[in-house]
Amino acid sequence: MKDIIINTSWCKGCGICVALCPRNVLKLNEETVEVADNESCIGCRQCEYHCPDFAIRIGEEDV
Amino acid sequence: MKDNLYEKYLVDSAMPTMWCPGCGNGIVLQSIIRAVDELGLDQDRTVFVSGIGCSSRAVNYLNFDCMHTNHGRAIAFATGIKMSDPDLKVIVLTGDGDCASIGGNHLIHACRRNIDLTVICMNNSNYGMTGGQFSPTTPLGSQTKTSVYGSYEPPFDLCELTASAGATYVARAATYLPVQMKEMIKKAIMHHGLSFVDCASDCPSLFGRLNRRGDAGQMMLGWKDRLVSVKQAETMSREDLEGKVVWGEFVNSSERIEYTDVYRQNIARAKESVNG
Ligand SMILES: Cc1ncc(C[n+]2csc(CCOP(=O)(O)OP(=O)(O)O)c2C)c(N)n1
Ligand code: SF4
Ligand code: SF4
């Protein structure tokens, strides 16, 4: 399982990461994004590279 | 990614950015940071210069020596910096309005000179900062605040423009393809001569809303059908390419001499003639 690190004070809840995640790992709450299904994350980093706000990262190591 | 990448290159006190949710400027900025990091550029020998616009605000977030200049004039200031110390890496961050309308003249003359600057254009097809007016890259027929019946001015293809003006590295990247964007930015920075990277991007708040492109996530997914690589485009007809955005490298040449090199030669000639 991958370590998904969200910086909630930078995330603006734009939804780009949610739209691009191939495994529906992420979902939006009222203001920011949150992890809905950590188990399914394959570590492709689509969310990380496309985040306009430097707000989501995938850790190097499996957790 | 390395844990300290954002800590190292972003000005923490300036974050989060002033950009709207989903604005493509942040994706381009992230690709730039990764490119600079992978190249191992010296933070004290790399200068970022921008003009005015939402995109030009990018320099406010970078932990480098930066210059936020007048609208359209980033390339003129960057030229001065480069001429004073040609060993600096000088990178211009600009928008389609900043570099192609008010700054269009500086852009073509920098290309003509082939001065060793890297010009990265965050191209969102409109003037974001002033409320969504059409720009020189707005596709024909698009809704903007100044073209409510559809844009009636034919747009520039900024890669064609800079290539024909003499730029020696020209590429188009897209926020949909950030890893490829980073690779093109790396090549542009290392290229000796004028390099131009047109970054196809989104302004969800204005262009996106006015053209009913959906939210930032839908706009991002929309690129999938519009992007065509240079290689794919070679086999496509004009009609098939209608409405598509061609990404990849258009020019990568070392045939033309670079401007600060020419200038140095010119100084040597002048000295020779004075000293007899
Ligand atoms: C001399 C001058 N003219 C006009 C303006 C108003 N102005 C500010 S930003 C801008 C357009 C910016 O467009 P672009 O470069 O595409 O940047 P974006 O905001 O879309 O990122 C204009 C016309 C100005 N600041 N200065
Ligand atoms: S892409 Fe970034 S800013 Fe947008 S919702 Fe995801 S984490 Fe938040
Ligand atoms: S107005 Fe457009 S270009 Fe400016 S910050 Fe908002 S989304 Fe970005």
XYZ file of C-alpha atoms in Angstrom, chain B:
276
model
C 9.707 12.201 -5.073
C 12.346 13.531 -2.779
C 10.677 14.747 0.397
C 12.315 18.138 0.332
C 11.605 19.082 -3.311
C 8.808 21.570 -2.600
C 10.456 22.767 0.610
C 13.643 23.449 -1.325
C 12.218 25.351 -4.296
C 8.969 26.955 -3.128
C 8.685 30.035 -0.924
C 6.679 28.566 1.941
C 5.409 31.926 3.210
C 3.880 32.701 -0.216
C 1.895 29.449 -0.368
C -0.786 28.507 -1.201
C -0.675 30.259 -4.567
C -3.080 33.028 -5.625
C -4.237 30.889 -8.558
C -7.820 29.626 -8.799
C -8.576 25.968 -8.019
C -7.430 23.826 -10.946
C -5.444 26.569 -12.717
C -2.845 25.003 -15.019
C -0.133 27.474 -13.976
C 0.649 25.360 -10.909
C 1.161 22.228 -12.998
C 3.644 24.049 -15.226
C 5.411 25.404 -12.139
C 5.671 21.910 -10.664
C 7.199 20.605 -13.929
C 9.717 23.465 -13.864
C 10.748 22.664 -10.282
C 11.242 19.008 -11.150
C 13.214 19.907 -14.291
C 15.486 22.290 -12.397
C 16.019 19.710 -9.660
C 16.824 16.874 -12.055
C 19.294 19.104 -13.900
C 20.864 20.064 -10.561
C 20.859 23.769 -11.454
C 22.572 26.088 -8.980
C 19.897 28.150 -7.208
C 22.322 31.080 -7.072
C 23.138 30.968 -10.800
C 19.594 30.576 -12.139
C 17.320 33.587 -12.625
C 13.592 33.572 -13.327
C 12.041 36.588 -15.023
C 8.336 37.203 -15.639
C 5.998 39.899 -16.915
C 2.401 40.500 -15.796
C -0.505 38.087 -15.660
C -1.677 35.220 -13.474
C 1.027 33.066 -15.082
C 3.723 35.664 -14.435
C 2.934 35.449 -10.721
C 4.831 32.151 -10.764
C 8.099 33.878 -9.883
C 6.639 34.916 -6.509
C 6.673 31.290 -5.401
C 10.181 30.360 -6.500
C 13.132 30.225 -4.168
C 15.536 31.696 -6.732
C 16.648 35.159 -7.764
C 13.557 36.390 -9.581
C 12.396 39.502 -11.345
C 8.711 40.324 -11.766
C 8.781 42.994 -14.491
C 6.382 45.033 -16.638
C 3.667 43.587 -18.835
C 5.210 42.130 -21.995
C 8.746 43.111 -21.070
C 10.078 39.995 -19.363
C 12.216 39.030 -22.363
C 13.713 42.527 -22.557
C 14.756 42.388 -18.873
C 15.972 38.816 -19.284
C 18.082 39.881 -22.266
C 19.757 42.518 -20.094
C 20.473 39.986 -17.340
C 21.871 37.456 -19.802
C 24.073 40.038 -21.546
C 25.534 41.193 -18.230
C 26.461 37.641 -17.178
C 26.114 35.092 -19.998
C 26.950 32.183 -17.697
C 23.683 32.602 -15.772
C 20.742 30.365 -16.645
C 17.934 32.799 -17.426
C 14.396 31.450 -17.608
C 11.401 33.570 -18.630
C 7.969 32.620 -17.288
C 5.199 34.241 -19.287
C 1.619 33.966 -20.530
C 0.124 33.956 -24.017
C -0.984 37.570 -23.554
C 2.272 38.653 -21.961
C 4.560 37.156 -24.607
C 2.419 37.192 -27.730
C 0.332 40.388 -27.619
C 2.024 43.225 -25.741
C 5.350 41.339 -25.664
C 5.188 39.850 -29.155
C 7.877 42.107 -30.524
C 10.358 41.179 -27.791
C 9.582 37.521 -28.390
C 10.304 37.542 -32.130
C 13.465 39.620 -31.766
C 14.836 37.351 -29.033
C 14.215 34.446 -31.444
C 15.875 36.343 -34.298
C 18.944 36.930 -32.124
C 18.928 33.372 -30.851
C 19.907 34.598 -27.383
C 20.323 31.837 -24.823
C 17.094 32.320 -22.844
C 14.482 29.700 -21.988
C 10.999 31.087 -22.553
C 8.193 29.054 -20.967
C 4.726 30.210 -21.971
C 1.760 29.134 -19.839
C -0.777 29.236 -22.639
C -4.359 29.246 -21.362
C -5.895 30.874 -24.469
C -7.063 33.997 -22.656
C -6.111 36.908 -20.413
C -6.850 35.378 -17.030
C -5.760 38.209 -14.783
C -7.953 40.870 -16.380
C -11.088 38.766 -16.536
C -10.947 36.480 -19.574
C -10.515 38.593 -22.711
C -9.366 36.863 -25.903
C -5.633 36.599 -26.539
C -3.569 35.957 -29.677
C -3.859 32.204 -29.035
C -7.632 31.993 -28.460
C -9.023 29.403 -30.886
C -11.431 30.779 -33.518
C -15.028 30.702 -32.380
C -14.248 30.509 -28.644
C -16.259 32.417 -26.100
C -14.357 35.042 -24.148
C -15.377 38.248 -22.368
C -14.483 40.200 -25.520
C -15.909 37.703 -28.028
C -19.350 36.789 -26.778
C -20.356 35.714 -30.300
C -17.208 33.604 -30.676
C -13.650 34.761 -31.272
C -13.276 36.134 -34.793
C -9.486 36.635 -34.871
C -7.307 33.829 -36.240
C -4.835 32.730 -33.545
C -1.064 32.462 -33.682
C 0.503 29.046 -33.389
C 3.288 30.154 -31.052
C 5.550 27.268 -32.058
C 5.286 28.189 -35.734
C 5.816 31.843 -34.862
C 8.957 31.314 -32.777
C 10.379 28.712 -35.154
C 10.021 31.003 -38.139
C 11.474 33.910 -36.165
C 14.633 31.873 -35.542
C 14.288 30.080 -32.191
C 16.555 27.027 -32.148
C 14.597 24.896 -29.653
C 10.808 24.903 -29.995
C 8.415 22.487 -28.339
C 4.832 22.231 -27.179
C 3.972 20.590 -23.894
C 0.636 20.156 -22.142
C -0.439 20.114 -18.501
C -2.140 16.791 -19.297
C 1.350 15.342 -19.933
C 3.425 16.765 -17.058
C 6.266 14.227 -17.235
C 6.824 14.959 -20.927
C 6.553 18.670 -20.097
C 9.338 18.314 -17.547
C 11.546 16.538 -20.100
C 10.989 19.257 -22.711
C 11.723 21.971 -20.156
C 14.973 20.189 -19.249
C 16.035 20.120 -22.893
C 15.012 23.744 -23.356
C 17.069 24.854 -20.350
C 20.147 22.943 -21.517
C 19.831 24.170 -25.103
C 22.325 26.886 -26.078
C 20.178 29.444 -27.894
C 16.625 30.741 -27.672
C 14.339 27.971 -26.522
C 10.591 28.286 -26.426
C 8.185 25.876 -24.742
C 4.492 26.492 -25.347
C 2.636 24.852 -22.450
C -0.978 24.117 -23.376
C -2.861 24.828 -20.179
C -6.278 25.598 -18.720
C -7.960 28.567 -17.063
C -10.992 26.781 -15.587
C -12.434 29.949 -14.012
C -12.769 31.984 -17.196
C -12.014 30.249 -20.506
C -13.301 26.953 -19.169
C -16.468 28.386 -17.676
C -17.289 30.607 -20.670
C -16.809 27.700 -23.094
C -18.757 25.230 -20.941
C -15.819 22.880 -20.608
C -16.913 21.629 -17.192
C -14.874 21.670 -14.005
C -11.067 21.501 -13.761
C -11.091 17.696 -13.718
C -13.285 17.486 -16.838
C -11.145 20.094 -18.593
C -8.052 18.044 -17.826
C -9.645 14.846 -19.159
C -10.754 16.746 -22.274
C -7.119 17.068 -23.402
C -6.965 13.342 -24.002
C -8.958 13.661 -27.240
C -7.381 16.919 -28.382
C -3.674 16.163 -27.999
C -1.819 14.641 -30.925
C 1.933 13.956 -30.939
C 4.175 15.378 -33.673
C 4.633 11.832 -34.944
C 0.905 11.104 -35.102
C 0.279 14.477 -36.749
C 2.630 13.595 -39.639
C 0.178 10.992 -40.879
C -2.977 13.075 -40.364
C -4.790 15.255 -42.887
C -5.480 18.964 -42.386
C -9.143 18.205 -41.668
C -8.237 15.545 -39.102
C -5.969 18.026 -37.347
C -8.766 20.581 -37.033
C -9.248 21.389 -33.336
C -6.285 19.234 -32.281
C -3.228 20.440 -30.377
C 0.071 19.019 -31.591
C 2.629 18.387 -28.855
C 6.314 17.494 -29.007
C 9.507 18.976 -30.409
C 9.360 21.076 -33.561
C 12.893 22.491 -33.672
C 16.122 21.346 -31.999
C 19.056 22.769 -33.872
C 22.591 23.954 -33.165
C 23.135 25.442 -36.599
C 22.742 29.105 -35.691
C 25.241 30.940 -33.519
C 23.999 32.166 -30.138
C 23.761 35.900 -29.478
C 26.034 36.357 -26.431
C 28.691 34.378 -28.347
C 28.262 36.702 -31.349
C 28.491 39.662 -29.036
C 31.723 38.411 -27.472
C 33.192 37.948 -30.961
C 32.103 41.449 -31.825
C 33.878 42.856 -28.746
C 37.035 40.981 -29.721
C 36.853 42.429 -33.232
C 36.366 45.919 -31.856
C 39.360 45.539 -29.539
C 41.490 44.236 -32.389
C 40.631 47.151 -34.624
C 41.321 49.697 -31.862
C 44.630 48.075 -30.923
C 45.521 47.968 -34.606
